[in-house]
Short mmCIF file of C-alpha atoms and ligand atoms in Angstrom, two decimals:
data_model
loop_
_atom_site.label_atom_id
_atom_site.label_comp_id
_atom_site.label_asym_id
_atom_site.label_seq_id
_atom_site.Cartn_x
_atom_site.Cartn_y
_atom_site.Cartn_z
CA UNK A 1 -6.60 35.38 4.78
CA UNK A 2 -9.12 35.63 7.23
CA UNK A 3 -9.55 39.46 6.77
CA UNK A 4 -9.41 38.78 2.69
CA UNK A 5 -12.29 36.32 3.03
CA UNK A 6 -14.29 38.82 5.15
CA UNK A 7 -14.27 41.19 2.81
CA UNK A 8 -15.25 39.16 -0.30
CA UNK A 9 -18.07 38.23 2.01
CA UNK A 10 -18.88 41.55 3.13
CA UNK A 11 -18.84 42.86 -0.92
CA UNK A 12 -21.16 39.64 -1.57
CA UNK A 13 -23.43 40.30 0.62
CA UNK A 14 -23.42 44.29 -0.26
CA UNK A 15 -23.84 43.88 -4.02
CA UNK A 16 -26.41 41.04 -3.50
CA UNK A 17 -28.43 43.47 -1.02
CA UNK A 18 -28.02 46.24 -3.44
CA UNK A 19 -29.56 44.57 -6.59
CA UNK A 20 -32.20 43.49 -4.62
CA UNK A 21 -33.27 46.63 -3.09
CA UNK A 22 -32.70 48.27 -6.41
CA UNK A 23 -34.94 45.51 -8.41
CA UNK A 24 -37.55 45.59 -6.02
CA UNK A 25 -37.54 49.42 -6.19
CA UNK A 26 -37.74 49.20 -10.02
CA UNK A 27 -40.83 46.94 -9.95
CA UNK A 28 -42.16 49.48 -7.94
CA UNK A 29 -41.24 52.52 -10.77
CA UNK A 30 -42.75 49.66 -13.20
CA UNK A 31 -46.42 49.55 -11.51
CA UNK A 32 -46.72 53.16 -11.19
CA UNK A 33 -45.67 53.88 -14.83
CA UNK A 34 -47.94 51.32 -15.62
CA UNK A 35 -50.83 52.76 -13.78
CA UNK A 36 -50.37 56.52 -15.05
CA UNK A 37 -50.34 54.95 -18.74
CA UNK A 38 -53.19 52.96 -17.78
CA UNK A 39 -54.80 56.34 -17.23
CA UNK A 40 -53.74 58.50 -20.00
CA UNK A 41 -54.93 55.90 -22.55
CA UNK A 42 -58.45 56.11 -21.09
CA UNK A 43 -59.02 59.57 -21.10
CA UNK A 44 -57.74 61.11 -24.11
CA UNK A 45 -55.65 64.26 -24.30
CA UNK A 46 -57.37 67.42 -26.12
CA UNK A 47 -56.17 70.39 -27.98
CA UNK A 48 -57.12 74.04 -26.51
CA UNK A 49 -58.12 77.00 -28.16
CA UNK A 50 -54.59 77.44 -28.90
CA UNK A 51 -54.08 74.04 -30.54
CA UNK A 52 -52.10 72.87 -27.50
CA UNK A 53 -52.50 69.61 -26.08
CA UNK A 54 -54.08 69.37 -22.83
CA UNK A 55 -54.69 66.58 -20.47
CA UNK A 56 -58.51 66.06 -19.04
CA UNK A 57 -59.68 67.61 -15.90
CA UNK A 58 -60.77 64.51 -14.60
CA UNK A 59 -57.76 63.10 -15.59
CA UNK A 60 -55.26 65.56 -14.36
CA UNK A 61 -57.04 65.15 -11.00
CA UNK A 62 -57.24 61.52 -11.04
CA UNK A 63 -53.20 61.87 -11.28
CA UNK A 64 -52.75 64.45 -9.05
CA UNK A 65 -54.60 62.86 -6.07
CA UNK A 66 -52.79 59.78 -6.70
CA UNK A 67 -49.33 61.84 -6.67
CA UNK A 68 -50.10 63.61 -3.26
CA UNK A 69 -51.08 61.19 -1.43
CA UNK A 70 -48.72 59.23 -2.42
CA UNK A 71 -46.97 57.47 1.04
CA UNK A 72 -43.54 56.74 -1.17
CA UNK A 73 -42.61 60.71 -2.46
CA UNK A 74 -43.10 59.61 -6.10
CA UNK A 75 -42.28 61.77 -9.16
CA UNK A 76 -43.89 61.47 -11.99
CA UNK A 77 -44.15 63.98 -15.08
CA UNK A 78 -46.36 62.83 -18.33
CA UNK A 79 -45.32 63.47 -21.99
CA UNK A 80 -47.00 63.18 -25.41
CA UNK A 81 -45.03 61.82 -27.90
CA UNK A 82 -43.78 65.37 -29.27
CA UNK A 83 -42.38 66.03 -25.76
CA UNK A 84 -45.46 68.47 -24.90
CA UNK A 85 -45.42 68.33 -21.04
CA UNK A 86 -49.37 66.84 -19.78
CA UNK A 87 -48.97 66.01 -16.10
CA UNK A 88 -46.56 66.62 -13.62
CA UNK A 89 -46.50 66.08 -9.96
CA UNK A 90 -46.43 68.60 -7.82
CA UNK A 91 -42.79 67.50 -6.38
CA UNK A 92 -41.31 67.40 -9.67
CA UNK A 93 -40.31 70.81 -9.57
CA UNK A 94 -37.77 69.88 -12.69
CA UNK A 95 -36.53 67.41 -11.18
CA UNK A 96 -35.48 65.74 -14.51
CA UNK A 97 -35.68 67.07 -17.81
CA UNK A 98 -38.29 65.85 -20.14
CA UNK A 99 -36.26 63.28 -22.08
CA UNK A 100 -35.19 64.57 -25.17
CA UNK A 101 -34.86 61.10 -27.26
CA UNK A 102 -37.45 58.82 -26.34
CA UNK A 103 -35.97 55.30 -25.51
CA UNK A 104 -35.76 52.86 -28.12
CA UNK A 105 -37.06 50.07 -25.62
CA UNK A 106 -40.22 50.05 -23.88
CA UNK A 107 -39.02 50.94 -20.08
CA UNK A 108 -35.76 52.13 -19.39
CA UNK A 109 -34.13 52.50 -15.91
CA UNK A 110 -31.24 54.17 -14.96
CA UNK A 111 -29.87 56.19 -11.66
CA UNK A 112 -28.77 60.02 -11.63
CA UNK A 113 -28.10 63.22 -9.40
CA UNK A 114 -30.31 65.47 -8.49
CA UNK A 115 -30.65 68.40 -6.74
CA UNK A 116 -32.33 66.50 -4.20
CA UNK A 117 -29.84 63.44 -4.19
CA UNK A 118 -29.91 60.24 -5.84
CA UNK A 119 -32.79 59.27 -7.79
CA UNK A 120 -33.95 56.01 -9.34
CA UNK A 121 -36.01 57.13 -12.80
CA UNK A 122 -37.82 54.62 -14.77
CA UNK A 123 -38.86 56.12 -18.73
CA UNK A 124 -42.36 54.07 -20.27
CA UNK A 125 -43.13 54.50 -23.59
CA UNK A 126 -46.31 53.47 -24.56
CA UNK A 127 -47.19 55.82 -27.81
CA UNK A 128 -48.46 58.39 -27.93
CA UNK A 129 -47.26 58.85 -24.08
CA UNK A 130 -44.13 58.81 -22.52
CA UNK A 131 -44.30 59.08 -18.61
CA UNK A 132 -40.95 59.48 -16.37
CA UNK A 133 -41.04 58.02 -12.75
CA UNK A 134 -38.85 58.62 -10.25
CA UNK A 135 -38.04 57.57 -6.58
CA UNK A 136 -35.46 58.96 -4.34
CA UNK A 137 -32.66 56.02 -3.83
CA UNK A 138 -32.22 57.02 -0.47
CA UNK A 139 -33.66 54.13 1.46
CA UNK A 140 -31.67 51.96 -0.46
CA UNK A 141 -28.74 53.56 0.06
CA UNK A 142 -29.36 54.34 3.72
CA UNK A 143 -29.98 50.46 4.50
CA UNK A 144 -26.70 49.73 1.92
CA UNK A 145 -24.84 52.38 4.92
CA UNK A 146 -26.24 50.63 7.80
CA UNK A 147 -24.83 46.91 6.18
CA UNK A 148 -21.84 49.09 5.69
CA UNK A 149 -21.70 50.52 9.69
CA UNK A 150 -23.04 46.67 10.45
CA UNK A 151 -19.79 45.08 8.93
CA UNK A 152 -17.35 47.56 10.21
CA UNK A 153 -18.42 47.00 13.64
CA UNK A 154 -18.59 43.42 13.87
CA UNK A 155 -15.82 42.10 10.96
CA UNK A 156 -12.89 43.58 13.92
CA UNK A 157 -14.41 42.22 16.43
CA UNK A 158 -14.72 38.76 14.94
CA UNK A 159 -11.28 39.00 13.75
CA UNK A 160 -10.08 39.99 16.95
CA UNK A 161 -11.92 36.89 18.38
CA UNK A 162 -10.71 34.72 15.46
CA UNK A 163 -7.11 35.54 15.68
CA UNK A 164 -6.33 35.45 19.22
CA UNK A 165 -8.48 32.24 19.57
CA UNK A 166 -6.46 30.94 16.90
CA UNK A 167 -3.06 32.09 18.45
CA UNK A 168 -4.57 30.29 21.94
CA UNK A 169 -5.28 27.06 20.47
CA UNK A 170 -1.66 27.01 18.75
CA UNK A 171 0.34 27.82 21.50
CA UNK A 172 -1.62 25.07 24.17
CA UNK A 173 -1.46 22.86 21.29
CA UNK A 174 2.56 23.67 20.45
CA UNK A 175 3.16 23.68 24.04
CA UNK A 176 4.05 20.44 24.47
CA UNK A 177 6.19 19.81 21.48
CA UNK A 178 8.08 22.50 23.14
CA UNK A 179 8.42 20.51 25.99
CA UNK A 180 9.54 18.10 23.85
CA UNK A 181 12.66 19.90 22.03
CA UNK A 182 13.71 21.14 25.32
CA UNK A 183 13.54 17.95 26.70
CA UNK A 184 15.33 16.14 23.77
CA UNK A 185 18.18 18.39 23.72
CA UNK A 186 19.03 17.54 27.18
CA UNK A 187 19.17 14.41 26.93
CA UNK A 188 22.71 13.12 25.32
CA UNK A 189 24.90 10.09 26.07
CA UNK A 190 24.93 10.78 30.07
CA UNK A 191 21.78 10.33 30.97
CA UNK A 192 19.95 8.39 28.43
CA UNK A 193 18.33 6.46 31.00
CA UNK A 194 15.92 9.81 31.15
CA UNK A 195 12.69 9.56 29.36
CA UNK A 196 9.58 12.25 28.23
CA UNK A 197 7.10 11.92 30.16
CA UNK A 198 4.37 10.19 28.63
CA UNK A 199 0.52 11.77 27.78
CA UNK A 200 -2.78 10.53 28.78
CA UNK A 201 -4.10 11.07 24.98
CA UNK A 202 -3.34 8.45 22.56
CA UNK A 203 -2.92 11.54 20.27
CA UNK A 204 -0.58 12.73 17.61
CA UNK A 205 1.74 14.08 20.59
CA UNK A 206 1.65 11.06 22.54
CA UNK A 207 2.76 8.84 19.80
CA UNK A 208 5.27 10.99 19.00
CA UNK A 209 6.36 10.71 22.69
CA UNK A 210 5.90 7.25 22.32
CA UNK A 211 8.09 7.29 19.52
CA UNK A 212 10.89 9.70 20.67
CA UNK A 213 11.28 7.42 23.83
CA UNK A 214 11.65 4.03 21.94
CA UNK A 215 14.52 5.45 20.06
CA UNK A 216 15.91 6.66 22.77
CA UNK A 217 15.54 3.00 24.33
CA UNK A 218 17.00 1.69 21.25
CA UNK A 219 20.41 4.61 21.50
CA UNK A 220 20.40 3.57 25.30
CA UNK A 221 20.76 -0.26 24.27
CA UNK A 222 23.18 0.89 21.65
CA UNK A 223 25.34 2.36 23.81
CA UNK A 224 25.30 -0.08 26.58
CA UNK A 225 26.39 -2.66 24.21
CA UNK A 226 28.85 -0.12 23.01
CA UNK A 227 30.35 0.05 26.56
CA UNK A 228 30.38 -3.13 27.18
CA UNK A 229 32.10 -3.93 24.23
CA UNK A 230 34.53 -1.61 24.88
CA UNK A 231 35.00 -3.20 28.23
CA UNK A 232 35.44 -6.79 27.05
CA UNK A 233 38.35 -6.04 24.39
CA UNK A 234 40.19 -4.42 27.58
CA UNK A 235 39.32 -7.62 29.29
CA UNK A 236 40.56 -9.91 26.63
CA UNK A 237 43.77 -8.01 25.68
CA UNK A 238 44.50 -7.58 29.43
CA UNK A 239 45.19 -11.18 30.08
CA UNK A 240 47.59 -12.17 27.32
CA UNK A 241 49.61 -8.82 27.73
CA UNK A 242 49.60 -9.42 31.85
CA UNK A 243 51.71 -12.63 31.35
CA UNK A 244 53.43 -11.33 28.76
CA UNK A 245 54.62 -8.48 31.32
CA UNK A 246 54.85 -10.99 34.47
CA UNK A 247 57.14 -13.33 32.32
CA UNK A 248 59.30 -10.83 30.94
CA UNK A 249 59.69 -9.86 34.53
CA UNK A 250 60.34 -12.97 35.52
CA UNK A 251 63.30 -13.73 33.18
CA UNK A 252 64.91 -10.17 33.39
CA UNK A 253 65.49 -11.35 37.12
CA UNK A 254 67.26 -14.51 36.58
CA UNK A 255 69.81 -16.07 34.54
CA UNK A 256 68.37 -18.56 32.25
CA UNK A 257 68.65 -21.85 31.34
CA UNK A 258 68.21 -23.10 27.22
CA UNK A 259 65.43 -25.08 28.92
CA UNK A 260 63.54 -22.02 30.11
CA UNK A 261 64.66 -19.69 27.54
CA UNK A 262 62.29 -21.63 25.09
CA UNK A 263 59.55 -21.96 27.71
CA UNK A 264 59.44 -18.55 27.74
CA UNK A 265 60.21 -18.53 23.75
CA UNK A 266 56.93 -20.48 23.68
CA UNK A 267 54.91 -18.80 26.40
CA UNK A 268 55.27 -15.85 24.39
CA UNK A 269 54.13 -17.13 21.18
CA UNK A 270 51.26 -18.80 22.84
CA UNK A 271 50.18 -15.50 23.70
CA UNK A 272 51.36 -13.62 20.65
CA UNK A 273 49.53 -16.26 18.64
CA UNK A 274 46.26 -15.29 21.10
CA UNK A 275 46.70 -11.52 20.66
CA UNK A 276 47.05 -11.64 17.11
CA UNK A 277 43.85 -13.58 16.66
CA UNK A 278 41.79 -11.64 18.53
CA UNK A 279 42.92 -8.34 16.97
CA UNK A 280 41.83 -10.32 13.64
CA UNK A 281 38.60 -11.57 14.48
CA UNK A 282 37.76 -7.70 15.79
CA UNK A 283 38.68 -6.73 12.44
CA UNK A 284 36.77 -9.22 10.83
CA UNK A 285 33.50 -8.19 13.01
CA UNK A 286 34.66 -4.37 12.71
CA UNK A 287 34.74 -4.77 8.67
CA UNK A 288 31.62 -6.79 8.30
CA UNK A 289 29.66 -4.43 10.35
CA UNK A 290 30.58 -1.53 8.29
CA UNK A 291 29.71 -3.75 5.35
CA UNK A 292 33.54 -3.50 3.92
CA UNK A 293 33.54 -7.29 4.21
CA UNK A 294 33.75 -9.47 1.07
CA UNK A 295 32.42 -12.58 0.86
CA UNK A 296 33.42 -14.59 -2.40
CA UNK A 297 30.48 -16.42 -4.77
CA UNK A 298 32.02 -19.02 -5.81
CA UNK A 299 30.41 -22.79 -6.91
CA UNK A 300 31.80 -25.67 -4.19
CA UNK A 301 30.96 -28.80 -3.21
CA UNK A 302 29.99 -28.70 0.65
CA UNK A 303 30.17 -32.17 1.54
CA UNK A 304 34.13 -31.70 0.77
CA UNK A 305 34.41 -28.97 3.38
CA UNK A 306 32.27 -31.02 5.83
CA UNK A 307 34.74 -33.99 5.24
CA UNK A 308 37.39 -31.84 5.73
CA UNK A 309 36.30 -30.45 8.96
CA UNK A 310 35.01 -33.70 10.25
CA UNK A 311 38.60 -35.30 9.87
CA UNK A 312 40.37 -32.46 11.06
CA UNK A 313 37.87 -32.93 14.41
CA UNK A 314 38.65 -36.50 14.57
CA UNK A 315 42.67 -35.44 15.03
CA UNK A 316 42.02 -33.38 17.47
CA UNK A 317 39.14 -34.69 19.64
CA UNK A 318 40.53 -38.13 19.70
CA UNK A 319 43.76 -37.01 21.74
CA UNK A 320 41.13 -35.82 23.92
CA UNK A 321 39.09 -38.58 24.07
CA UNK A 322 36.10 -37.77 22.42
CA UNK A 323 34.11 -40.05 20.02
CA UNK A 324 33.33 -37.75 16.78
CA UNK A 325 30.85 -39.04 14.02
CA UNK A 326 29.77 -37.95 10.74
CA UNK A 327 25.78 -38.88 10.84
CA UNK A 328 24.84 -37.76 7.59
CA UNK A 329 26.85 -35.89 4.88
CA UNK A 330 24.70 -35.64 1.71
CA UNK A 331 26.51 -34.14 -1.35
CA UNK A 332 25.28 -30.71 -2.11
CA UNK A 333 26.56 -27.83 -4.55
CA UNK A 334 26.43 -24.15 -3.16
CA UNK A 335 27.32 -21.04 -4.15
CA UNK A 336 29.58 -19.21 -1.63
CA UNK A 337 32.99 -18.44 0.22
CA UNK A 338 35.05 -21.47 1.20
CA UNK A 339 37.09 -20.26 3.33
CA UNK A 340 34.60 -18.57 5.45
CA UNK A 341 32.14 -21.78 5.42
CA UNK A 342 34.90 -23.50 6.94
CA UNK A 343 35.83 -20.83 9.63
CA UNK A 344 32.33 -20.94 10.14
CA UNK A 345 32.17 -25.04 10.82
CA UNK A 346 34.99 -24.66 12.39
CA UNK A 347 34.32 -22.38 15.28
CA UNK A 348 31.30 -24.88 15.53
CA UNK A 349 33.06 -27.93 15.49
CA UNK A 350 36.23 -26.54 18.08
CA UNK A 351 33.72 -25.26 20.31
CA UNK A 352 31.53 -28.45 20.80
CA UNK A 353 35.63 -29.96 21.26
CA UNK A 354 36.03 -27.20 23.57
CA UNK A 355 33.15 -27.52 26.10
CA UNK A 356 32.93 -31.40 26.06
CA UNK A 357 34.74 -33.26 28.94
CA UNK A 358 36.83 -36.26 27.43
CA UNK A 359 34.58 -39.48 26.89
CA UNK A 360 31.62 -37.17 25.23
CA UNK A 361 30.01 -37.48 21.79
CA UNK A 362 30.31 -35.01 19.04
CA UNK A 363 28.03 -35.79 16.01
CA UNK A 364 28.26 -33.86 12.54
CA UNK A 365 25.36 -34.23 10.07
CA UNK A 366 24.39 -32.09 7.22
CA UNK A 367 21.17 -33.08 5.35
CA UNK A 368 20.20 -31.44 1.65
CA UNK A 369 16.82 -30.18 1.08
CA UNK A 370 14.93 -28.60 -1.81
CA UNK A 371 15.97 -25.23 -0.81
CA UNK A 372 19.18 -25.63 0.85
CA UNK A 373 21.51 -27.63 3.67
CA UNK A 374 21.23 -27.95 7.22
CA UNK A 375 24.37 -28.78 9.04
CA UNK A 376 24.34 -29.57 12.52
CA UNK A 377 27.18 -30.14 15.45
CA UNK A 378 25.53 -31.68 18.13
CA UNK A 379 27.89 -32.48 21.37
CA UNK A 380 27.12 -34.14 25.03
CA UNK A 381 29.09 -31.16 26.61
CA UNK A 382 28.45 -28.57 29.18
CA UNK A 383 25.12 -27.12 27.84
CA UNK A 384 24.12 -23.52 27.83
CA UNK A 385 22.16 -21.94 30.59
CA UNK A 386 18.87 -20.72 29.08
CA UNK A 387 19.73 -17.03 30.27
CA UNK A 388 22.77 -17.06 28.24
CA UNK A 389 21.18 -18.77 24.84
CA UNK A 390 20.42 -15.58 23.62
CA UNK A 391 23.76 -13.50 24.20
CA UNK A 392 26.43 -16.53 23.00
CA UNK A 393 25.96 -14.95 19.16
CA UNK A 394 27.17 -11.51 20.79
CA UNK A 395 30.99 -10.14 20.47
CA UNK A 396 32.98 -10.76 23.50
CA UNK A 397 30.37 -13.23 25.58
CA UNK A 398 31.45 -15.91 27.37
CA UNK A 399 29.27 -18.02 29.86
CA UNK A 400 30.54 -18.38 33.54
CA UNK A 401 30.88 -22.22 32.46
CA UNK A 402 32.74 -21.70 29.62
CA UNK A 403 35.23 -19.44 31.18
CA UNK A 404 35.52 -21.79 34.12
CA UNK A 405 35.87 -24.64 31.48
CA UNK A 406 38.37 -22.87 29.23
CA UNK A 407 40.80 -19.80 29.58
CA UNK A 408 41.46 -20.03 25.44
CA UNK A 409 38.07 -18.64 23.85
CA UNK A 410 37.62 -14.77 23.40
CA UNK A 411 34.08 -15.02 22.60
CA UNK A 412 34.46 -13.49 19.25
CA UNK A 413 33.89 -17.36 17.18
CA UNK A 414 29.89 -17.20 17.34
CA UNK A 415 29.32 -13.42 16.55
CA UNK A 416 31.37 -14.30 13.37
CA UNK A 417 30.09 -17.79 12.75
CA UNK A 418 26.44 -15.90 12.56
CA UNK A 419 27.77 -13.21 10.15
CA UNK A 420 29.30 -15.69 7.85
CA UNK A 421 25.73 -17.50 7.66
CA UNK A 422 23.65 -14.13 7.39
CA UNK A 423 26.26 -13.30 4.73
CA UNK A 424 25.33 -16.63 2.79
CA UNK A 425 21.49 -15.49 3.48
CA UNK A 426 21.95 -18.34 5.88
CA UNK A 427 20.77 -18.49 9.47
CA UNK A 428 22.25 -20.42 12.33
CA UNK A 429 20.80 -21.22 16.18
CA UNK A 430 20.94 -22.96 18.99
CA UNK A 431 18.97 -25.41 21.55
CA UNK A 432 20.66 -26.45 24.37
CA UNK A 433 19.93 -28.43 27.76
CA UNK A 434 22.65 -27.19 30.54
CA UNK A 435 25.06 -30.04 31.59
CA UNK A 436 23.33 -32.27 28.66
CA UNK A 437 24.85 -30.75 25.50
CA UNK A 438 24.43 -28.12 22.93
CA UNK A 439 23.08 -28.42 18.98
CA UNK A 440 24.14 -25.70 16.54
CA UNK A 441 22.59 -25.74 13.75
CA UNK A 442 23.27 -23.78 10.26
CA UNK A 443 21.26 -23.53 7.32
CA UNK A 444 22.66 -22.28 4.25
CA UNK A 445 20.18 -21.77 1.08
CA UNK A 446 22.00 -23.24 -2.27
CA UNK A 447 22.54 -20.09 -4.25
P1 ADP B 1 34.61 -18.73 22.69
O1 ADP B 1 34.31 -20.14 22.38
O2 ADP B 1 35.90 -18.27 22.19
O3 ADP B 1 34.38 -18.37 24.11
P2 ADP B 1 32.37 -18.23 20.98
O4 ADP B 1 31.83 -16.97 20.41
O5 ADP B 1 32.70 -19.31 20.03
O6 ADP B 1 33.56 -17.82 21.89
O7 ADP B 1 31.29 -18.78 21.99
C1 ADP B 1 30.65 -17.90 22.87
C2 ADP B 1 30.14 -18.63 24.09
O8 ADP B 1 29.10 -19.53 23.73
C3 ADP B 1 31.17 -19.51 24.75
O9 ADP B 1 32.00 -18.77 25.60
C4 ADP B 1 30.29 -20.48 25.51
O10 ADP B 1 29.81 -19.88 26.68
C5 ADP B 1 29.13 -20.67 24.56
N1 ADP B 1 29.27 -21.88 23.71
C6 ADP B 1 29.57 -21.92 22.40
N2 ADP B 1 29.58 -23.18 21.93
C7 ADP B 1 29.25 -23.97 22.97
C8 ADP B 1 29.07 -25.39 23.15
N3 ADP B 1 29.25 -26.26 22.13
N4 ADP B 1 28.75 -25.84 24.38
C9 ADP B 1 28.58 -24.99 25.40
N5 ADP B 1 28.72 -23.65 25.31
C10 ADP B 1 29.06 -23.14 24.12
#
């Protein structure tokens, strides 16, 4: 392209030079012709002794001093209107023919060969005279040649220059996205703790380092969770299926009595019960996250599920001794899945059961606004430390408290309590004060 545009420069600047030279060279033809008319008309032709027409003496040598010492090598040859020959130079030596039509127009000029190369003519007719001009066109073409030689020399070299400038600046400037393939394809699962090193410039390159190493943050996160999550259902199906193992064991060494048979009958489908409901609440969490998950629209009356769950709480917190109250339960309409809202205010409700020692409060409210509900289970129980507020919503996390308070929970109630809300294009969240008591707190909009 480069090369292309250097030549339709070059040719510019060559035709543009050319025209010039030529045009100036033809004003030049112009003010001779003009002069040698200018002195024809003055001194009039005669006709000798012989009826032929003849130009003046005076005349004739006016021209011919003009002719010869003439710096430029002008031609000129004179004419009368019937083509009888009055003055030629002394170089005209036939140079051109005396024209044999006499141009229509005024002043004519043209280029042609001759035997002495290229010559610009220029025809005047200014009755009863014609005159013929001519100039050699060699100094125009020799400058034209030296643009020519001019062009040829430098138009490589700036190419040259051009090009592997060009190729320079590419490569430094490609150089480091180089660096950063290379460095991208080694990094893969193993060793995502690696990062590109980072560029002084705040420049294209370094935000696209930038950029490149936050996603990599973001995969190294991703997996870590992965792992851990991985690690935590091993956890959680290890203990069940450990005392399922020790008390088979157990009985296959002794003889047993009715008594302990359905101890054991019951140990195991304590822990059955515990296996199965872990395996569902993964598949719950599995199917939600791959959006396969189904959550029903349907009109209901939430204070009826509050009630529900609020008398359910009172069975069951009682016989532990806890004091459960319904603050507030205003009657609101909603569209949404039943059965999931009440998983959802259940896993609240059993957990504030769960982590309060016997003789705490547990208070239920849930208040209507314009745009939606707000329920909240507040309980006087163990509290949440506040480095563990903001991993309680995640799969498979269980404080140190909680497990030292209770061997029943997998951890797996919250993550699915907060995709029931976000389902609902709800939110739910927490504020806590360790050893004081937690509040959850969900809000649900009404459609
Ligand atoms: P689980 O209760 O089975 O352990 P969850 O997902 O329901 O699992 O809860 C996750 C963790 O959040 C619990 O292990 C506990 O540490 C904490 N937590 C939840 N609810 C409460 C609460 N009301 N009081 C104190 N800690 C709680």
């Amino acid at each position: 392209m480069l090369l292309v545009g250097f030549i339709l420069f070059a040719g510019s600047i060559y035709f543009y030079l050319q025209n010039l030279l030529l045009g100036t060279l033809d004003d030049d033809l112009t003010d001779e012709s003009e002069w040698v008319l200018r002195v024809a008309a003055r001194r009039e032709p005669f006709a000798d002794t012989t009826g032929k027409q003849q130009f003046s003496e005076s005349a004739q040598t006016l021209l011919e001093d003009h002719f010869s010492t003439n710096p430029r090598n002008y031609v000129v040859m004179l004419a009368s209107a019937d083509g009888t020959m009055l003055f030629e130079s002394e170089n005209w030596a036939n140079l051109l023919p005396p024209p044999t039509d006499t141009p229509s127009e005024e002043r004519v000029f043209f280029s042609r060969g001759s035997p002495k190369g290229n010559v610009r003519v220029c025809v005047a007719r200014h009755d009863p005279y014609l005159v013929q001009v001519a100039y050699p066109e060699h100094p125009v073409n020799q400058a034209l040649t030296h643009l020519l030689s001019i062009f040829a020399l430098l138009v490589p070299i700036v190419l040259l220059f051009s090009v592997s400038g060009g190729w320079l600046f590419a490569t430094l400037a490609l150089r480091p996205i180089d660096q950063i393939t290379e460095m991208a394809n080694r990094i893969s699962a193993s060793n995502l703790a690696e990062r590109i090193p980072g560029r002084a410039v705040p420049d294209e390159i370094g935000r696209l380092i930038t950029t490149i190493n936050h996603m990599i943050e973001r995969l190294q996160r991703s997996f870590n969770q992965i792992r851990e999550f991985s690690l935590n259902i091993a956890h959680e199906l290890r203990t069940p299926l450990t005392i399922l193992k020790g008390e088979s064991e157990l009985a296959m060494t002794k003889e047993l009595s009715p008594e302990e048979a359905r101890q054991l009958a019951n140990t195991y489908l304590e822990e059955t019960v515990r296996l199965s409901r872990i395996v569902d609440d993964l598949l719950t969490l599995a199917k939600a996250d791959a959006g396969q998950m189904k959550i029903q629209q349907v009109s209901l009356r939430f204070e009826g599920l509050v009630g529900e769950l609020y008398e359910d709480a009172q069975l069951i917190g009682s016989s532990k001794g806890l004091t459960i109250t319904l603050e507030r339960n205003d009657p609101v309409t909603l569209m949404g899945d039943s059965s999931r809202l009440r998983q959802l205010l259940r896993n609240l409700v059993m957990n504030a059961i769960q982590y309060t020692p016997a003789g705490g409060t547990i208070r239920i409210a849930s208040k209507r606004d314009p745009h939606g509900v707000e329920v909240s289970v507040q309980d006087t129980g163990i509290g949440i430390d506040a480095e563990d507020l903001p991993k309680i919503f995640q799969a498979f996390y269980r404080s140190d408290e909680a497990r030292a308070h209770s061997a029943g929970g997998s951890g797996l109630g919250l993550a699915i309590s907060r995709w029931i809300a976000q389902a609902h294009g709800g939110s739910i969240d927490v504020t806590s004060s360790p050893g004081n008591g937690s509040t959850f707190r969900v809000v649900l909009p009404l459609t």
